Tab-separated table of C-alpha atoms and ligand atoms in Angstrom:
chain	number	residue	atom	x	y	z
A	1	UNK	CA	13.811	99.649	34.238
A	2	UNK	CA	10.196	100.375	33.985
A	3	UNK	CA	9.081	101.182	30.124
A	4	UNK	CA	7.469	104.377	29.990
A	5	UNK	CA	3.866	104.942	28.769
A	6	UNK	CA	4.330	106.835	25.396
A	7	UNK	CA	0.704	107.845	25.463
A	8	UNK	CA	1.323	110.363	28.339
A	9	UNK	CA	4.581	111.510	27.493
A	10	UNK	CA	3.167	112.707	24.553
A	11	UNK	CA	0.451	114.199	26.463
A	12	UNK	CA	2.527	115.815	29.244
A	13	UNK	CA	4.628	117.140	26.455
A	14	UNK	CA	1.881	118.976	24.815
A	15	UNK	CA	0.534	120.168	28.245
A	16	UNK	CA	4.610	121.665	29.087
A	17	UNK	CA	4.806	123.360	26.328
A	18	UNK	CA	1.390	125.164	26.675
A	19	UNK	CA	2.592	126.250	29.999
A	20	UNK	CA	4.426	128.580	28.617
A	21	UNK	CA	3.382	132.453	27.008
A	22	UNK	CA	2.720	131.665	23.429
A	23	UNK	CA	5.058	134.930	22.605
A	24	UNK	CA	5.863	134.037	18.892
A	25	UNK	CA	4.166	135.174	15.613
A	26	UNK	CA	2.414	133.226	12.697
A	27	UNK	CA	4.392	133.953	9.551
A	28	UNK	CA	2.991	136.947	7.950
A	29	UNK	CA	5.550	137.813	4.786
A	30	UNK	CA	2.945	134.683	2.888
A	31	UNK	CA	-0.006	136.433	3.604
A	32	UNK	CA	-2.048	133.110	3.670
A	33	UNK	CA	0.107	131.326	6.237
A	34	UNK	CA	-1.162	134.507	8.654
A	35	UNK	CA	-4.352	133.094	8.569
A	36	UNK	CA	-3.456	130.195	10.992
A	37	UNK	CA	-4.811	129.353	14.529
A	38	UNK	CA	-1.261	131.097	16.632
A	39	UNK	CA	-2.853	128.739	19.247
A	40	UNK	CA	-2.919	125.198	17.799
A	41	UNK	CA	-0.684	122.936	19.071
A	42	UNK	CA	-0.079	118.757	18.517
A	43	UNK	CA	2.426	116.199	18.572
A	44	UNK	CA	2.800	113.091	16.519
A	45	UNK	CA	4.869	110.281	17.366
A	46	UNK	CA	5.534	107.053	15.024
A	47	UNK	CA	7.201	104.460	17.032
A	48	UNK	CA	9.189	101.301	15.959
A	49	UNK	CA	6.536	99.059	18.334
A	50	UNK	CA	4.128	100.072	15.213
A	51	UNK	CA	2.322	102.985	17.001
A	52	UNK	CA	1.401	106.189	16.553
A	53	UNK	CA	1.016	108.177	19.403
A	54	UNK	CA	-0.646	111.508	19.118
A	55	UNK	CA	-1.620	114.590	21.407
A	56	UNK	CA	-3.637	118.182	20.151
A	57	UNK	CA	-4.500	119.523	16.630
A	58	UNK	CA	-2.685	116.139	14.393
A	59	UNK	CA	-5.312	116.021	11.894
A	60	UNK	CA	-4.653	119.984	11.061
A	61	UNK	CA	-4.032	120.628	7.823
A	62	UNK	CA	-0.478	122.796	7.488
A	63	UNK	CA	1.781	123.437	4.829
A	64	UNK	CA	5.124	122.091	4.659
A	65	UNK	CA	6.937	125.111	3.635
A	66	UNK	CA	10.399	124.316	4.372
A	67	UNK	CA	10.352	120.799	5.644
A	68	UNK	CA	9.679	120.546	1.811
A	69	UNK	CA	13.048	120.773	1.422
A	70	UNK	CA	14.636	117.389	3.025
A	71	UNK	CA	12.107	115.501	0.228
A	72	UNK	CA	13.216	117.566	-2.909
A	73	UNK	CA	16.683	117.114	-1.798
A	74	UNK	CA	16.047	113.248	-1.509
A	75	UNK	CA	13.895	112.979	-4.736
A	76	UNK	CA	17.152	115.093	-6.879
A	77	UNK	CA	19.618	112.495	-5.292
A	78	UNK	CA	17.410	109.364	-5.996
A	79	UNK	CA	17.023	110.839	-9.822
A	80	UNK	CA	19.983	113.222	-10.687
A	81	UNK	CA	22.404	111.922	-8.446
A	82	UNK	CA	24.629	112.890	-5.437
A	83	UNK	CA	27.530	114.786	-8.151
A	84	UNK	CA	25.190	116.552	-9.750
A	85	UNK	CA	23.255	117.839	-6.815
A	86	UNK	CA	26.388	118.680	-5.099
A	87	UNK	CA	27.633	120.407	-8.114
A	88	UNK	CA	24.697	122.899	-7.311
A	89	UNK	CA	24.295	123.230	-3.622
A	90	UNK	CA	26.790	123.070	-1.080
A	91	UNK	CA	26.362	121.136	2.539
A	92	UNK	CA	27.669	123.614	5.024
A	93	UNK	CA	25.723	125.536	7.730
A	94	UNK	CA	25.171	128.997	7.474
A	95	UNK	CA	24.632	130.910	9.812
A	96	UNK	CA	22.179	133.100	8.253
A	97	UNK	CA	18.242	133.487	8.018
A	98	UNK	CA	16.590	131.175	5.935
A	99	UNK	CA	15.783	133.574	3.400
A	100	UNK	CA	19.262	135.313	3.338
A	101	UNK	CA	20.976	135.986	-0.234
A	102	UNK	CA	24.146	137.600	1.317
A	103	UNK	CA	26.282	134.071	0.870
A	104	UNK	CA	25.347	133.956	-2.846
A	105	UNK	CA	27.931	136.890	-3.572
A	106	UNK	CA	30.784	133.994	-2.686
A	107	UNK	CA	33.231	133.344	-5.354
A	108	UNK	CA	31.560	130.163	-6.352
A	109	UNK	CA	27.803	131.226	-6.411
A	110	UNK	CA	26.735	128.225	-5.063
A	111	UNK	CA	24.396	128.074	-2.306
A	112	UNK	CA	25.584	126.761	1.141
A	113	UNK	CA	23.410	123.833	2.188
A	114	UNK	CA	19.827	122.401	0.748
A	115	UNK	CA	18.037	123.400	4.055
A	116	UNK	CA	17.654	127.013	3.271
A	117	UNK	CA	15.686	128.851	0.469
A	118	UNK	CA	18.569	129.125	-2.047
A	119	UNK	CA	19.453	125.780	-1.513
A	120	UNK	CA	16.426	124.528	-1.789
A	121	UNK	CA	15.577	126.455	-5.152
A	122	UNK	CA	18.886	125.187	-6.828
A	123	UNK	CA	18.101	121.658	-5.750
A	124	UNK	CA	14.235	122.714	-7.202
A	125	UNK	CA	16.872	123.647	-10.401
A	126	UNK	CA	18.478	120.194	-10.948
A	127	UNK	CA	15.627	118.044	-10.847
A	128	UNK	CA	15.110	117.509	-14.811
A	129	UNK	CA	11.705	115.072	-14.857
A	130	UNK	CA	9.114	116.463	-16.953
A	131	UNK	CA	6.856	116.803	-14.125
A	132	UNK	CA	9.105	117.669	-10.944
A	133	UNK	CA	6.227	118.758	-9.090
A	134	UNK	CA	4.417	115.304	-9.331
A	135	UNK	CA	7.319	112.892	-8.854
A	136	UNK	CA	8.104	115.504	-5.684
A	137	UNK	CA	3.914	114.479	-4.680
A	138	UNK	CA	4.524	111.224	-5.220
A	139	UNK	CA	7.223	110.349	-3.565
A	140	UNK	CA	6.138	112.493	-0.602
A	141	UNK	CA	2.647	110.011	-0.517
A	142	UNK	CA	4.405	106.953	-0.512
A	143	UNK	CA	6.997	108.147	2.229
A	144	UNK	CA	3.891	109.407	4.266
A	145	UNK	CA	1.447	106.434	3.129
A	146	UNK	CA	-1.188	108.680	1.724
A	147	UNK	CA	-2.750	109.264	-1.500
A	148	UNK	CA	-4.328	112.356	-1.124
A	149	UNK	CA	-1.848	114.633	-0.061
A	150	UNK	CA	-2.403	117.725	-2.326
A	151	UNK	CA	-1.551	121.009	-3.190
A	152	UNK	CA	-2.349	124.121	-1.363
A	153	UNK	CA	-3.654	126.208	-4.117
A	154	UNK	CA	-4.428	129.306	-1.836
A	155	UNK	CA	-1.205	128.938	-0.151
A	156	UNK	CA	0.728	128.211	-3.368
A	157	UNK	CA	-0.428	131.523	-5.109
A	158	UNK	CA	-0.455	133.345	-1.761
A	159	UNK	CA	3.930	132.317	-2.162
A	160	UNK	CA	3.879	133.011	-5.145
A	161	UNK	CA	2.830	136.150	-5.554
A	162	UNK	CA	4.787	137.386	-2.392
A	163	UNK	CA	8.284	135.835	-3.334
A	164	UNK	CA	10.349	138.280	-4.511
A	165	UNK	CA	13.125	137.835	-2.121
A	166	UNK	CA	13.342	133.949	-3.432
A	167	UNK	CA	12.843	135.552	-7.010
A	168	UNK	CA	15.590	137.876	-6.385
A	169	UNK	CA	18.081	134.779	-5.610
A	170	UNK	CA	17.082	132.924	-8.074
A	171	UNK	CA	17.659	135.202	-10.696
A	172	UNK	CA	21.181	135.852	-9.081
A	173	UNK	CA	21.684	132.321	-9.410
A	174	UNK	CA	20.643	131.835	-13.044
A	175	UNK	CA	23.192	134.954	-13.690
A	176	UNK	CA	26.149	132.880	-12.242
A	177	UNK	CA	25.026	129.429	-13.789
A	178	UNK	CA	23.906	127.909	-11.042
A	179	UNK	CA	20.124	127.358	-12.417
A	180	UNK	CA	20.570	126.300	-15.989
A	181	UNK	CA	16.565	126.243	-16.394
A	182	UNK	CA	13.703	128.999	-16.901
A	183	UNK	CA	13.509	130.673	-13.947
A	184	UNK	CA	10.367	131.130	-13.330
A	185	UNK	CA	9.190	127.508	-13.793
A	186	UNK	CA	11.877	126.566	-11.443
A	187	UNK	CA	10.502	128.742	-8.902
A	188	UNK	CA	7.038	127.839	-9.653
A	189	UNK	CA	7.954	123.758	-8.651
A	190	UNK	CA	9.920	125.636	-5.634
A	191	UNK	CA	6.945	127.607	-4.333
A	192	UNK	CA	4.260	124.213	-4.752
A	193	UNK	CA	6.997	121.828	-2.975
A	194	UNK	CA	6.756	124.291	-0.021
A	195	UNK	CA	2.637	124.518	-0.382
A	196	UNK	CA	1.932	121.087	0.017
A	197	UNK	CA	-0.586	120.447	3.013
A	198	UNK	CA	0.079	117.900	5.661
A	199	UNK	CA	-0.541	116.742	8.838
A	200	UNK	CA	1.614	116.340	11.879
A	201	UNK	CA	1.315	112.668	11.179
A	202	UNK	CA	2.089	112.403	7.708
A	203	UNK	CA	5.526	114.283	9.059
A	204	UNK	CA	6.026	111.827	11.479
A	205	UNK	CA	5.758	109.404	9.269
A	206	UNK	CA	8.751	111.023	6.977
A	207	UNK	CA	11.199	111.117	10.524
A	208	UNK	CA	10.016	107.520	10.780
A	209	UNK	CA	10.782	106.404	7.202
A	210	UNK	CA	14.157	108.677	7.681
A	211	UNK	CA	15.144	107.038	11.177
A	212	UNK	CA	14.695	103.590	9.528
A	213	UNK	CA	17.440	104.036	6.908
A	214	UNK	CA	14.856	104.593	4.471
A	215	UNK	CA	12.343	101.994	5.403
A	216	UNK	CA	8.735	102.090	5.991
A	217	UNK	CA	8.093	100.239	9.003
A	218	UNK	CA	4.562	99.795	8.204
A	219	UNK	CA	4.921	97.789	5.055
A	220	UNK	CA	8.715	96.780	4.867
A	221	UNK	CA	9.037	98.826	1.381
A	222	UNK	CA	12.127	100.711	0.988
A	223	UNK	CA	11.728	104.208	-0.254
A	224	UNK	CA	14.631	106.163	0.311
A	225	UNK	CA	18.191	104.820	-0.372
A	226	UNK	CA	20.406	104.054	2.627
A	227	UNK	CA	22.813	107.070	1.696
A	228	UNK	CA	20.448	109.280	0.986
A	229	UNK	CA	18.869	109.014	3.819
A	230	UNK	CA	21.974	109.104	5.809
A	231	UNK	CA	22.763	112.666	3.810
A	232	UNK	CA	19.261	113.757	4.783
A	233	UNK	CA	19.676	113.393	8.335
A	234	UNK	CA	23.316	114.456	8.517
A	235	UNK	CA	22.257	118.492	7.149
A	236	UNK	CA	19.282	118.159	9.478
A	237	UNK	CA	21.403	117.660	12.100
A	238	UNK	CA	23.639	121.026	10.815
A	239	UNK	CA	21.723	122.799	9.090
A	240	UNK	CA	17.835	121.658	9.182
A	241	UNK	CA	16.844	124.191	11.985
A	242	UNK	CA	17.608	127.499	9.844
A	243	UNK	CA	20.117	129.950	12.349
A	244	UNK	CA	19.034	128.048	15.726
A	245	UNK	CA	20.700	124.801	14.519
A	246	UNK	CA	23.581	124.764	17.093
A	247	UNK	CA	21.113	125.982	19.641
A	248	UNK	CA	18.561	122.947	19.021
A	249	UNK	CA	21.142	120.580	18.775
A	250	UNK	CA	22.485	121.489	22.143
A	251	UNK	CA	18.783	121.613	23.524
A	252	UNK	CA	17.184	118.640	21.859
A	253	UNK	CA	19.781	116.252	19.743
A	254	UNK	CA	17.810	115.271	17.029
A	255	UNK	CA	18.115	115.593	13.531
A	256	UNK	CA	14.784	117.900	12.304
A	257	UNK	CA	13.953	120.680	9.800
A	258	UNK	CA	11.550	123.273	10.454
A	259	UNK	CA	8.989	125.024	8.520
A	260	UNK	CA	7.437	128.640	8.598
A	261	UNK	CA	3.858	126.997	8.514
A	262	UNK	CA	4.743	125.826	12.247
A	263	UNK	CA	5.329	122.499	11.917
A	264	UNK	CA	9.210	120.460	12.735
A	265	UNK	CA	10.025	117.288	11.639
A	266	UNK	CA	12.272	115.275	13.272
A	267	UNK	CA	13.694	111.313	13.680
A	268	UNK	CA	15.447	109.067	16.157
A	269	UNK	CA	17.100	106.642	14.778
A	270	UNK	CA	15.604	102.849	15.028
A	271	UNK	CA	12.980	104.571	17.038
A	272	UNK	CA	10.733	107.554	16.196
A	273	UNK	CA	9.605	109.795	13.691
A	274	UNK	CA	8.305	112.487	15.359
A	275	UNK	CA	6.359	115.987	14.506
A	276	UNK	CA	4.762	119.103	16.154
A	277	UNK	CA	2.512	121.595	14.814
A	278	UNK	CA	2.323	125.053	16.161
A	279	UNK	CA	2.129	128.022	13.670
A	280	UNK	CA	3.423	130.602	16.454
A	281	UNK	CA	7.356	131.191	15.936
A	282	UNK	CA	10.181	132.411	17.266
A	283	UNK	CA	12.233	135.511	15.633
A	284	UNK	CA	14.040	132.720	13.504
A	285	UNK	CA	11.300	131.276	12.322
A	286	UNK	CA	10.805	128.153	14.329
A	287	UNK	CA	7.584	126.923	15.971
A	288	UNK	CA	8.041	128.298	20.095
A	289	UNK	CA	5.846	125.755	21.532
A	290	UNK	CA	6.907	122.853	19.108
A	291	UNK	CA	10.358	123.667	20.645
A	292	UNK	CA	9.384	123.556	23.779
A	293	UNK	CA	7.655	120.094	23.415
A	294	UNK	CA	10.508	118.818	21.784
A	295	UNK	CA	13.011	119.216	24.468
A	296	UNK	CA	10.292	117.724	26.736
A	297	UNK	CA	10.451	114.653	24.928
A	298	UNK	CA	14.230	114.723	24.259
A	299	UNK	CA	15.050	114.954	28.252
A	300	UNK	CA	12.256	112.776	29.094
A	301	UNK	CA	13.010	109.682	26.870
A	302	UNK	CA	17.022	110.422	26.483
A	303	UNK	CA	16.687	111.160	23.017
A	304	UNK	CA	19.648	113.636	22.704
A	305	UNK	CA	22.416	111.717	20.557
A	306	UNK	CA	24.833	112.419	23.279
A	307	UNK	CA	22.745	111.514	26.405
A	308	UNK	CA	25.202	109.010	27.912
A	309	UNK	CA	22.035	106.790	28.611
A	310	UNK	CA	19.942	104.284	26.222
A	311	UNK	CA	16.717	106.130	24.872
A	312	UNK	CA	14.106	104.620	27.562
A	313	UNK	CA	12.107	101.689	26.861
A	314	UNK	CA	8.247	102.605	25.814
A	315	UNK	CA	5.098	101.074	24.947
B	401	LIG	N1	8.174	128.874	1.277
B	401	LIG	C1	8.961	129.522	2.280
B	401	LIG	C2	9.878	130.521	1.634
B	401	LIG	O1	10.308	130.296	0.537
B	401	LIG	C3	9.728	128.487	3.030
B	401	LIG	C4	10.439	129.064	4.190
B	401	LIG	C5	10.614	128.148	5.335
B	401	LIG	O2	9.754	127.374	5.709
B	401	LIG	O3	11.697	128.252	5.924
B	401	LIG	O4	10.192	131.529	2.205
């Protein structure tokens, strides 16, 4: 079978998915993220063959916002360990927005799954280093290969000062035991994990590291335990695309997790890490045209884990 050219898949992709009405919205309820281009648009691929392909706006600068959430998960396994976590957070899908606080009022007060905002802030909750926020920064540069990822200060305050409804749930969850620590400072590591700017290639570069068990392909260095990468993955898969998981999974068949700053991260196993960036999304919060570019690439390249047929050869 002829390989396929990744170069213009990518590029086709990009020009598919702008075929189509940009009818989303750039998340408003963080005033800062509303300052985003609605229009941008790129795709990153990191491939196995040691190439990155890219297409569009891949050197924009986004915030990770809830794709945050896969690397504080990872970083509270790799130092607090699986029982502990799991003591905290549950690992079943919800159903619900990503912001909802309904589920807390179960009998155990636990949060459903790591993927959504209560997760995520119990997880935030558990990690017990001294300096949460930097090991979170520094394992997030290694993974990505990059030492000057960085804060978002504007966005960061922006989140912070807006928050209420995570403020609200965390408080619940401090009531019921759940968060053991000062509130507020758990909240405050919450709010910078989220506000950490990236690129759609440093995200690539995290569903590369996650499709490789772990492993950057780059440099052979293993940064992310087999397991916990394998746990990773697994709640992407169920849970990583907020209330339109089932939906994507039917449509695209990749494990990913979406932020509100527009940008989804996804990986293929023994293949590709791959990311879009468009800050225009749909009512449940993930980026329209990224979508649309994604299930581009899944039909194209038989990416969908239950294609029937061997992801196609590329160079
Ligand atoms: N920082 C955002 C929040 O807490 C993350 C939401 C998201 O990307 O899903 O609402």
């Amino acid at each position: 079978m002829n390989k396929v050219n990744l170069e213009n898949v990518v590029r086709d992709a990009y020009n598919y998915a702008r075929s189509f009405e940009n009818d989303g919205n750039v998340a408003s309820y963080i005033p800062e993220l509303f300052k985003a281009d609605r229009d941008a648009l790129g795709v990153c691929i990191v491939a196995n063959n040691g190439k990155i392909y890219k297409y569009g706006d891949c050197e924009t600068r986004f915030t990770m916002q809830s794709i945050s959430k896969v690397v504080s998960l990872i970083l509270a396994l790799q130092t607090e360990g699986k029982e502990k976590v799991f003591s905290k957070v549950g690992v079943e899908p919800t159903g619900d927005a990503f912001n909802s606080l309904v589920r807390l009022e179960t009998h155990t007060h636990i949060p459903l799954n790591p993927m959504i905002n209560a997760g995520a802030i119990a997880v935030a909750g558990v990690l017990d280093g001294r300096f949460p926020f930097s090991d979170f920064l520094s394992l997030l540069r290694r993974i990505c290969g990059r030492d000057d990822i960085l804060l978002n200060e504007r966005v960061y305050l922006s989140e912070k000062a807006s928050g209420m409804k995570n403020r609200a749930m965390a408080y619940m969850m401090a009531n019921e035991g759940v968060i053991e620590k000062d509130v507020e400072q758990v909240l405050d590591v919450y709010f910078k994990m989220c506000s950490v700017d990236v690129t759609a290639v440093d995200m690539a570069m995290l569903g590369s590291v996650l499709a490789n068990d772990g492993v950057n392909i780059f440099t052979g260095e293993r940064i992310i335990d087999s397991e916990h990468a394998l746990i990773a993955k697994t709640l992407m898969v169920t849970c990583g695309m907020y209330d339109g998981s089932g939906e994507f999974a039917i449509r695209v068949g990749v494990p990913a997790k979406s932020g509100v700053g527009g940008g989804i991260m996804c990986c293929v196993e023994n293949n590709f890490g791959i990311a879009v960036y468009g800050p225009s999304l749909d009512a449940k919060g993930n980026s329209v045209w990224g979508l649309k570019i994604l299930e581009y690439l899944s039909k194209e390249l038989n990416l969908h884990y239950f294609s029937g047929s061997k992801i196609k050869e590329y160079f």
